[in-house]
Amino acid sequence: MKLKILVPNIKRLFLCFLFIVAGAKGFSQNVEIDTAEVLDKVTFLIQNGYLDSLNSYPEYRSFLPDSIISLLSPDSPILQGDSTLVPKKKTKNAVETTVDYKAKDSIYFDLTNQKMYLYGEGSIEYGNIGLTGERVEMDWVGNTIQANYVLDSAGKKVGKPVFTEGSDSYVTDDMIYNFKTKKALINGIITEQDGAFMHGERVKKNERDEMFIRDAKYTTCNLEHPHYYIKAKKLKVIPNDRVLSGPFNIYFGEIPTPIGFPFGMFPSPREKASGIIFPSYGEDNNRGFFVRGGGYYFDISEYVDLKLTGDIYTNGSYGLNGASTYKKRYRYSGNLGVRYNKTVSPTFEDDSFSKDVWVNWSHSPQSYGTSRFSASVSGGTTTYSANANNVGYDYTNSINAQFNSNISYSKTFQGTPFNLTVNARQSQNISTGVASVTLPEISFNASRIQPFKNVGNWKNNALGKLGFTYRLSAKNEMSNSPVSIPSYVVNSNVASDEILSFNSDNLPLLFSRAKMGARHQIPVSTSFNMLKYFTVSPSFNYTEVWYPNELKYEYDPVLEGVQVDTLSQFSRAGWWSSGASMSTRLYGMYNFRSDKIKAIRHVMTPNVGFSYSPDFGDPSKGTYRDVQIDEEGNTRRLSKYEGFAYGGPASGESASVSFSLNNNLEMKVKSKVDSVEEYRKIKIFDNLSLSSAYNFLADSFNLSDINWNARTSFFKGAMYVSLSGTIDPYVYVLDSVQETTSGEIYHQRQIDKFAWNNGQGLGQMTRTSMSVGLKLQPKSAKSNGKDPAQDPNANDPFGNNSGMFNEDENFEAGNVDDFISYDPNMYVPFDVPWSLNVNYSLNYRKTGFEDFIITQTLNFNGSLSITDKTRINFNSGYDLEEKEFTVTRINVSRDLHCWNLSFNWVPFGPRQSYYVRIAVNSQLLKDLKLDRRSQSAYTSF
């Protein structure tokens, strides 16, 4: 493609013709023009397509000399192709696409030498090549682009050339580039490739975009004068591959260090690649010298990779770690990690050791099709956390004792109301050693079916809203937890009250404890309005359980107890219940004449329900039987499904009325600040509720416990208070008190007599819990709309509150420079970004005349940003019973621009330790770091 200079209008084209004519003879029409001299230049313009543009504007032809017009006439020998008049066409130059150019000051064309000069912020774009600078020159004959800077009156460099080629950019002092050979010669370069910055005095660039730099600096700091750099006499840069260096050493600022090597290679791949992982080394107080974290990274494919690392200590301890990530676009992604540690006892002449394994697996599917597979696995040996003290950098998992795992598959059957879910669950408490495995757990459900919904005009009446669902649940659960055996059973296993270890020796006993069964549920319900303001919801529920075995009870007169046998046979039982509930909502409003308080609104939601279930405990139903339990002939009604996966039908006929009352109280007050809304709402009680039930058919203790709870918040959600409790309405009678070495044992019983008839009020408060949360932060942070204090009882108390408060918050402070300069001693920076979260909980329990039990927990965490670059985080708690602090961690981090400094400190306790790390932020030089761990007895692998 021939060169086409972009001329914005015909005036510039016309001026080009004038320059051709005036090149040697001037502009006067009286001067004879050398046609032969002009012929070559006009031919060049014709060959490059400018004749058509000139002919489109005939009004300009009158300004040209007659000799030029004759050359451009249709019967001109040039246009007729007369080879005797038309000069031979020059060899095609290297310019093959459009050249865009501009300049702030001026543009000068040298048509004789075929050069163009741009002055004042000149810019040339040619294909994927761009060059800007104060002075830019383009030579079409030499196929080069050249740029320079100029010095201002202060001697400062102005308009340094910036050369771009594709995604690469170079800041230079001056350079010349040949767009035919693709080579360049550059002086004073600063370039960035793949996150690395290279400075050089003189650079040669070849056609493969490789650069050869003399007096080079290699760094990841983006400043003109970097905080640190690797200095070398020679540097070779291979794009998208690596940087090779001759002898080099590291500089901090302009200060050289003795750290250097005879040669270097700095990988800078845009894509991952297999390679060696260099380890860290040091000394541990108990396990000796170590080499830790070394191994190899396998880039298996674009879908999966694998990292294998190991740790070794001179006392014989070692660790092996494997981690893999995988991803298939639009389908799934996940990661799998397995860790194995062998810890040798540090005690002299003690050859004992412990072996620990921990497995993590996370699998997340993308929305695809009608099926879904996911996994979240975290589990291992109970001593793993104790032997691997990761509290310095993995606080949450280090203090957590409960771990849960789940592997799930779900399937929706299109065109039907059915769906299927299969789970494999595992839960583990590394503090108690109790673990359970559920494999499998199956749930097959049918969504709500309303058979009469589209029949006639029944859609909105009770028959049209009538619907039913179906739920099938089945599971096989195995646990090593102790089994509670009644005292009258004489053939219980000796290990029933022990926590068993999950090993091959205990498998037969663990399988004997397994709970296997299935449960079918069919709930039927509808709803309708009564008297306009009441909603009535009748319901009927049928439940049936299936088991592969059942229990058989026989009294043994020799052993004077009950023999329990397990019969391996299919067994089933079914039961039903029915009921109805009615609810409404009542509103109350009290208006004030005060200017500050406008009104108080009270919303009450009462609910009354009735339920009935027949007596399935009658021996004639086949589930229960009366069994003699001692030689005196005393009997007890026992179920053949005692302790099974889903239990069995309840014993005794029931006809109960349940009632509850929920209250919400709000106040509308005048806003203190000017706003669009003149009044704002304040919640006095988010919730205040009371509930209980009464069984008319029970022979005693008809009234159930009274449950209550209340919740409110203050200071725009910065503080919350949550209360709940249970009241036992019946009276306890004390028979005797037995003194033992461990304390007093109360022999008491409860009688069928209400407490208010015995002068004891509503009854005894058997359970009370209170939780208080407080979140403090500066006013400027509150205006950013951050979440208020959270009630840990509202969700998982070990979820959102177990980690550090690490949200990135955009705090702003006012301009106080004038105030500080007036009297710096009077300035207190209350707007320094900070936050403090305090959560306190109290639980009270008391049964009859027994002593009450109180448990309290206090946790607090927060952050403080001393400067924009320095942040302190802390997380701790206080054991009010032991009167000592729980695991405490303090973290200090400092952003050093291209470096980062972090300090983790556990100041006291059995896990006392510290960890200091200063490292380069960029992953290109991630091994350029310095870290230090305390040599504690719990140093982690």
Coordinates of C-alpha atoms in Angstrom, one line a residue, residues 388-767:
A388 CA 1.4 -26.5 63.3
N389 CA 1.1 -23.1 65.0
N390 CA -0.2 -21.0 62.2
V391 CA -1.8 -18.3 64.4
G392 CA 0.5 -15.7 63.2
Y393 CA -0.8 -15.8 59.6
D394 CA -3.9 -18.0 59.8
Y395 CA -5.6 -16.8 62.9
T396 CA -9.1 -18.0 62.1
N397 CA -8.3 -21.7 61.5
S398 CA -5.7 -21.7 64.3
I399 CA -8.3 -20.8 67.0
N400 CA -11.2 -22.7 65.4
A401 CA -11.9 -26.1 66.9
Q402 CA -14.9 -27.1 64.8
F403 CA -14.5 -28.0 61.1
N404 CA -17.2 -29.1 58.7
S405 CA -17.0 -30.6 55.2
N406 CA -19.6 -31.3 52.6
I407 CA -19.6 -32.8 49.1
S408 CA -22.9 -32.2 47.3
Y409 CA -24.5 -33.2 44.0
S410 CA -27.9 -31.9 43.0
K411 CA -30.2 -32.5 40.1
T412 CA -33.3 -30.9 38.9
F413 CA -35.6 -32.9 36.6
Q414 CA -36.9 -30.5 34.0
G415 CA -40.6 -30.6 33.3
T416 CA -41.3 -32.2 36.7
P417 CA -41.6 -30.8 40.2
F418 CA -38.9 -33.2 41.4
N419 CA -35.3 -32.5 42.5
L420 CA -32.6 -34.7 44.0
T421 CA -29.7 -33.8 46.3
V422 CA -27.0 -36.2 47.5
N423 CA -24.5 -35.1 50.2
A424 CA -21.5 -36.6 51.9
R425 CA -20.9 -34.7 55.2
Q426 CA -18.2 -34.8 57.8
S427 CA -17.9 -32.8 61.0
Q428 CA -14.9 -32.7 63.4
N429 CA -14.1 -31.1 66.7
I430 CA -10.3 -31.2 67.2
S431 CA -10.7 -30.1 70.8
T432 CA -13.0 -32.9 72.0
G433 CA -12.0 -35.5 69.3
V434 CA -15.6 -36.1 68.4
A435 CA -16.2 -36.7 64.7
S436 CA -19.1 -37.8 62.5
V437 CA -19.4 -39.0 58.9
T438 CA -22.7 -39.0 57.0
L439 CA -22.4 -41.0 53.8
P440 CA -24.6 -40.7 52.0
E441 CA -27.4 -38.2 52.8
I442 CA -30.1 -38.2 50.2
S443 CA -32.9 -35.7 49.8
F444 CA -35.6 -36.2 47.1
N445 CA -38.3 -33.5 47.0
A446 CA -41.3 -32.5 45.1
S447 CA -42.1 -28.8 45.0
R448 CA -45.6 -27.7 46.1
I449 CA -48.4 -29.1 43.9
Q450 CA -51.8 -27.3 43.8
P451 CA -54.2 -29.6 41.9
F452 CA -57.2 -27.3 42.0
K453 CA -55.4 -24.0 41.3
N454 CA -56.7 -23.7 37.7
V455 CA -60.1 -25.2 38.2
G456 CA -62.9 -22.8 37.6
N457 CA -62.9 -19.8 40.0
W458 CA -61.2 -21.7 42.8
K459 CA -57.8 -20.0 42.5
N460 CA -58.2 -17.6 45.4
N461 CA -60.3 -19.7 47.7
A462 CA -59.2 -22.4 50.2
L463 CA -59.6 -25.3 47.7
G464 CA -57.6 -23.5 45.0
K465 CA -54.8 -22.8 47.5
L466 CA -54.8 -26.4 48.7
G467 CA -51.4 -27.9 48.0
F468 CA -49.0 -30.6 49.1
T469 CA -45.4 -31.5 48.9
Y470 CA -43.3 -34.6 49.2
R471 CA -39.9 -34.9 51.0
L472 CA -37.8 -38.0 51.2
S473 CA -34.7 -38.0 53.4
A474 CA -32.3 -40.9 53.8
K475 CA -28.9 -41.1 55.5
N476 CA -26.2 -43.3 56.9
E477 CA -24.5 -41.6 59.8
M478 CA -21.5 -42.9 61.7
S479 CA -20.0 -41.2 64.8
N480 CA -17.3 -41.9 67.4
S481 CA -19.1 -39.9 70.1
P482 CA -20.2 -41.7 73.4
V483 CA -23.5 -43.5 73.4
S484 CA -25.9 -42.9 76.3
I485 CA -27.0 -46.2 77.7
P486 CA -29.7 -46.4 80.4
S487 CA -28.7 -48.0 83.7
Y488 CA -31.2 -50.8 83.4
V489 CA -29.6 -52.1 80.2
V490 CA -27.2 -55.0 81.1
N491 CA -25.6 -55.9 77.8
S492 CA -24.1 -52.5 76.8
N493 CA -20.7 -52.4 75.2
V494 CA -17.9 -51.5 77.5
A495 CA -16.7 -48.8 75.1
S496 CA -20.1 -47.2 74.6
D497 CA -19.3 -44.2 76.8
E498 CA -15.9 -43.6 75.2
I499 CA -14.8 -41.5 72.2
L500 CA -13.4 -43.9 69.7
S501 CA -10.6 -43.2 67.3
F502 CA -11.3 -43.5 63.6
N503 CA -9.0 -46.4 62.8
S504 CA -9.2 -49.9 61.3
D505 CA -9.3 -51.6 64.7
N506 CA -12.5 -49.7 65.7
L507 CA -14.3 -49.9 62.4
P508 CA -16.6 -52.9 63.5
L509 CA -17.7 -51.0 66.6
L510 CA -18.1 -47.7 64.7
F511 CA -20.3 -49.5 62.1
S512 CA -22.4 -50.9 65.0
R513 CA -23.1 -47.4 66.1
A514 CA -24.0 -46.2 62.6
K515 CA -27.5 -44.8 62.1
M516 CA -29.2 -45.7 58.9
G517 CA -32.8 -44.9 57.8
A518 CA -35.2 -43.0 55.6
R519 CA -38.1 -40.7 56.3
H520 CA -41.0 -39.8 54.1
Q521 CA -43.0 -36.6 54.7
I522 CA -46.2 -35.4 53.0
P523 CA -47.4 -32.0 54.3
V524 CA -50.8 -30.8 53.0
S525 CA -51.9 -27.2 53.7
T526 CA -54.1 -24.3 52.5
S527 CA -55.0 -20.8 53.7
F528 CA -57.9 -18.4 53.6
N529 CA -59.0 -15.1 55.0
M530 CA -61.6 -14.9 57.7
L531 CA -63.4 -11.8 58.8
K532 CA -61.2 -9.8 56.4
Y533 CA -58.3 -9.3 58.9
F534 CA -57.5 -12.9 60.0
T535 CA -55.5 -15.4 58.0
V536 CA -56.3 -19.1 58.8
S537 CA -54.0 -21.9 57.7
P538 CA -55.2 -25.5 58.2
S539 CA -52.6 -28.3 57.7
F540 CA -52.2 -32.0 57.8
N541 CA -48.9 -33.9 58.0
Y542 CA -48.0 -37.5 57.4
T543 CA -44.6 -39.0 58.3
E544 CA -43.3 -42.5 57.8
V545 CA -39.8 -43.9 58.7
W546 CA -38.0 -46.9 57.2
Y547 CA -35.2 -48.7 59.0
P548 CA -33.1 -51.9 58.1
N549 CA -33.3 -53.0 61.7
E550 CA -35.2 -52.6 65.0
L551 CA -34.6 -53.1 68.7
K552 CA -36.0 -56.0 70.8
Y553 CA -36.2 -55.7 74.6
E554 CA -36.3 -58.7 77.0
Y555 CA -36.0 -58.6 80.8
D556 CA -33.2 -61.0 82.1
P557 CA -34.1 -62.1 85.7
V558 CA -30.5 -63.5 86.2
L559 CA -28.8 -60.2 85.4
E560 CA -31.7 -58.2 86.8
G561 CA -31.8 -55.9 83.8
V562 CA -32.9 -55.5 80.2
Q563 CA -31.3 -57.3 77.3
V564 CA -31.3 -55.2 74.1
D565 CA -31.0 -57.1 70.8
T566 CA -30.8 -55.6 67.3
L567 CA -33.0 -57.5 64.7
S568 CA -31.8 -57.1 61.1
Q569 CA -35.1 -56.8 59.3
F570 CA -37.0 -54.2 57.5
S571 CA -39.1 -52.1 59.8
R572 CA -41.4 -49.2 59.3
A573 CA -43.7 -46.9 61.2
G574 CA -46.1 -44.1 60.2
W575 CA -47.9 -41.3 62.1
W576 CA -49.9 -38.2 61.3
S577 CA -50.9 -34.9 62.9
S578 CA -53.1 -32.1 61.9
G579 CA -53.7 -28.5 63.0
A580 CA -54.6 -25.0 62.1
S581 CA -53.2 -21.5 62.9
M582 CA -54.7 -18.0 62.8
S583 CA -52.7 -14.8 62.7
T584 CA -53.4 -11.1 62.2
R585 CA -51.6 -7.8 62.7
L586 CA -52.7 -4.9 64.9
Y587 CA -51.4 -1.3 64.6
G588 CA -51.4 1.3 67.3
M589 CA -50.3 4.9 67.0
Y590 CA -49.8 7.6 69.7
N591 CA -49.2 11.2 68.4
F592 CA -47.4 13.8 70.5
R593 CA -47.7 17.5 70.4
S594 CA -44.0 17.9 71.1
D595 CA -41.7 19.5 68.5
K596 CA -39.1 16.7 68.9
I597 CA -41.2 13.6 69.1
K598 CA -44.0 13.2 66.5
A599 CA -45.4 9.7 67.2
I600 CA -44.8 6.2 68.6
R601 CA -46.1 3.3 66.5
H602 CA -46.7 -0.2 68.0
V603 CA -47.2 -3.2 65.7
M604 CA -48.5 -6.4 67.3
T605 CA -48.6 -9.8 65.5
P606 CA -50.5 -12.4 67.5
N607 CA -50.6 -16.0 66.4
V608 CA -52.8 -18.8 67.7
G609 CA -52.4 -22.4 66.6
F610 CA -54.1 -25.7 67.3
S611 CA -52.5 -29.1 66.7
Y612 CA -53.6 -32.7 67.3
S613 CA -51.8 -36.0 67.1
P614 CA -53.1 -39.4 68.3
D615 CA -51.3 -41.6 70.7
F616 CA -48.9 -43.7 68.7
G617 CA -47.2 -44.9 72.0
D618 CA -49.9 -47.5 72.6
P619 CA -48.3 -51.0 72.4
S620 CA -51.1 -52.0 70.0
K621 CA -49.6 -49.7 67.4
G622 CA -46.5 -51.8 67.3
T623 CA -43.8 -49.2 67.9
Y624 CA -43.7 -49.2 71.8
R625 CA -44.0 -51.9 74.3
D626 CA -44.0 -52.0 78.1
V627 CA -40.8 -53.7 79.4
Q628 CA -40.0 -54.8 82.9
I629 CA -36.7 -53.0 84.0
D630 CA -36.0 -54.4 87.5
E631 CA -36.8 -57.3 89.9
E632 CA -39.5 -55.2 91.6
G633 CA -41.6 -55.4 88.4
N634 CA -41.4 -51.7 87.4
T635 CA -41.9 -51.2 83.7
R636 CA -41.0 -48.6 81.2
R637 CA -42.5 -48.0 77.8
L638 CA -39.7 -48.2 75.3
S639 CA -39.6 -47.6 71.5
K640 CA -38.0 -50.0 69.1
Y641 CA -36.5 -47.0 67.3
E642 CA -34.7 -45.6 70.3
G643 CA -31.6 -43.6 69.2
F644 CA -32.3 -44.2 65.5
A645 CA -31.6 -41.8 62.7
Y646 CA -35.0 -40.2 62.5
G647 CA -36.6 -41.6 65.7
G648 CA -40.2 -42.7 65.7
P649 CA -43.7 -41.5 66.5
A650 CA -44.1 -39.7 69.8
S651 CA -45.8 -41.4 72.7
G652 CA -49.0 -40.0 74.1
E653 CA -52.0 -38.2 72.6
S654 CA -51.7 -34.5 72.2
A655 CA -54.1 -31.7 71.6
S656 CA -52.2 -28.5 72.0
V657 CA -52.9 -24.8 71.6
S658 CA -49.9 -22.7 70.9
F659 CA -49.8 -18.9 71.1
S660 CA -47.2 -16.3 70.4
L661 CA -47.1 -12.5 70.4
N662 CA -44.5 -10.4 68.4
N663 CA -44.1 -6.7 69.0
N664 CA -42.4 -4.0 67.1
L665 CA -42.1 -0.5 68.6
E666 CA -40.8 2.6 66.6
M667 CA -40.6 6.3 67.4
K668 CA -40.6 9.1 64.8
V669 CA -38.5 12.1 65.9
K670 CA -37.4 15.3 64.3
S671 CA -34.1 15.3 62.5
K672 CA -31.3 17.2 64.1
V673 CA -29.7 18.2 60.9
D674 CA -31.1 19.7 57.7
S675 CA -32.2 16.9 55.3
V676 CA -34.9 16.1 52.8
E677 CA -36.8 14.2 55.4
E678 CA -38.0 16.3 58.3
Y679 CA -38.5 13.3 60.6
R680 CA -36.6 10.0 61.1
K681 CA -37.5 6.7 62.6
I682 CA -35.9 5.2 65.7
K683 CA -36.5 1.6 66.6
I684 CA -37.3 1.2 70.3
F685 CA -37.6 -2.6 70.0
D686 CA -36.8 -4.5 66.8
N687 CA -38.5 -7.4 68.3
L688 CA -40.2 -8.3 71.6
S689 CA -41.9 -11.7 71.6
L690 CA -43.5 -14.2 73.9
S691 CA -44.6 -17.8 73.1
S692 CA -45.8 -21.0 74.8
A693 CA -48.2 -23.9 74.4
Y694 CA -50.9 -25.8 76.3
N695 CA -51.6 -29.5 75.9
F696 CA -55.2 -30.3 76.9
L697 CA -54.8 -34.1 76.8
A698 CA -51.6 -34.4 78.9
D699 CA -52.2 -36.0 82.3
S700 CA -49.8 -33.4 83.9
F701 CA -47.6 -30.5 83.1
N702 CA -50.0 -29.3 80.4
L703 CA -48.3 -25.9 80.0
S704 CA -45.0 -25.8 78.1
D705 CA -42.1 -23.5 79.0
I706 CA -42.6 -19.8 78.3
N707 CA -40.0 -18.5 75.8
W708 CA -39.3 -14.8 75.4
N709 CA -36.8 -12.7 73.5
A710 CA -36.1 -9.1 72.9
R711 CA -33.7 -7.1 70.6
T712 CA -33.0 -3.4 70.2
S713 CA -30.2 -1.2 68.9
F714 CA -28.9 2.2 69.7
F715 CA -26.9 5.1 68.1
K716 CA -28.0 4.3 64.5
G717 CA -27.1 0.7 64.8
A718 CA -23.6 1.2 66.4
M719 CA -24.7 -0.8 69.4
Y720 CA -27.2 -3.7 69.8
V721 CA -28.6 -5.6 72.8
S722 CA -30.2 -9.0 72.4
L723 CA -32.0 -10.9 75.3
S724 CA -33.7 -14.3 75.4
G725 CA -34.8 -16.7 78.0
T726 CA -37.0 -19.6 79.1
I727 CA -39.4 -19.6 82.1
D728 CA -40.4 -22.9 83.7
P729 CA -44.0 -22.4 85.1
Y730 CA -43.9 -25.3 87.5
V731 CA -42.7 -25.7 91.1
Y732 CA -39.7 -27.8 92.2
V733 CA -39.6 -29.7 95.5
L734 CA -36.3 -30.4 97.2
D735 CA -36.1 -33.9 98.8
S736 CA -32.5 -34.0 100.0
V737 CA -29.0 -32.6 99.4
Q738 CA -26.0 -35.0 99.2
E739 CA -22.5 -33.9 100.0
T740 CA -19.8 -35.3 97.8
T741 CA -16.1 -34.5 97.2
S742 CA -17.0 -32.8 94.0
G743 CA -19.8 -30.7 95.5
E744 CA -23.4 -31.0 96.4
I745 CA -25.9 -33.2 94.6
Y746 CA -29.6 -32.0 94.8
H747 CA -32.3 -34.6 94.8
Q748 CA -35.3 -32.8 93.6
R749 CA -38.5 -33.3 91.7
Q750 CA -41.0 -31.2 89.8
I751 CA -44.7 -31.2 90.8
D752 CA -47.7 -30.4 88.8
K753 CA -48.4 -27.0 90.4
F754 CA -48.0 -23.6 88.8
A755 CA -45.5 -21.2 90.3
W756 CA -47.9 -18.3 90.5
N757 CA -50.2 -20.4 92.7
N758 CA -47.2 -20.9 95.0
G759 CA -46.2 -17.2 95.2
Q760 CA -43.2 -17.6 92.9
G761 CA -44.3 -15.3 90.1
L762 CA -44.4 -16.6 86.5
G763 CA -42.0 -19.4 87.4
Q764 CA -38.2 -20.0 87.5
M765 CA -35.9 -18.5 84.9
T766 CA -34.1 -21.7 83.8
R767 CA -32.2 -20.1 80.9

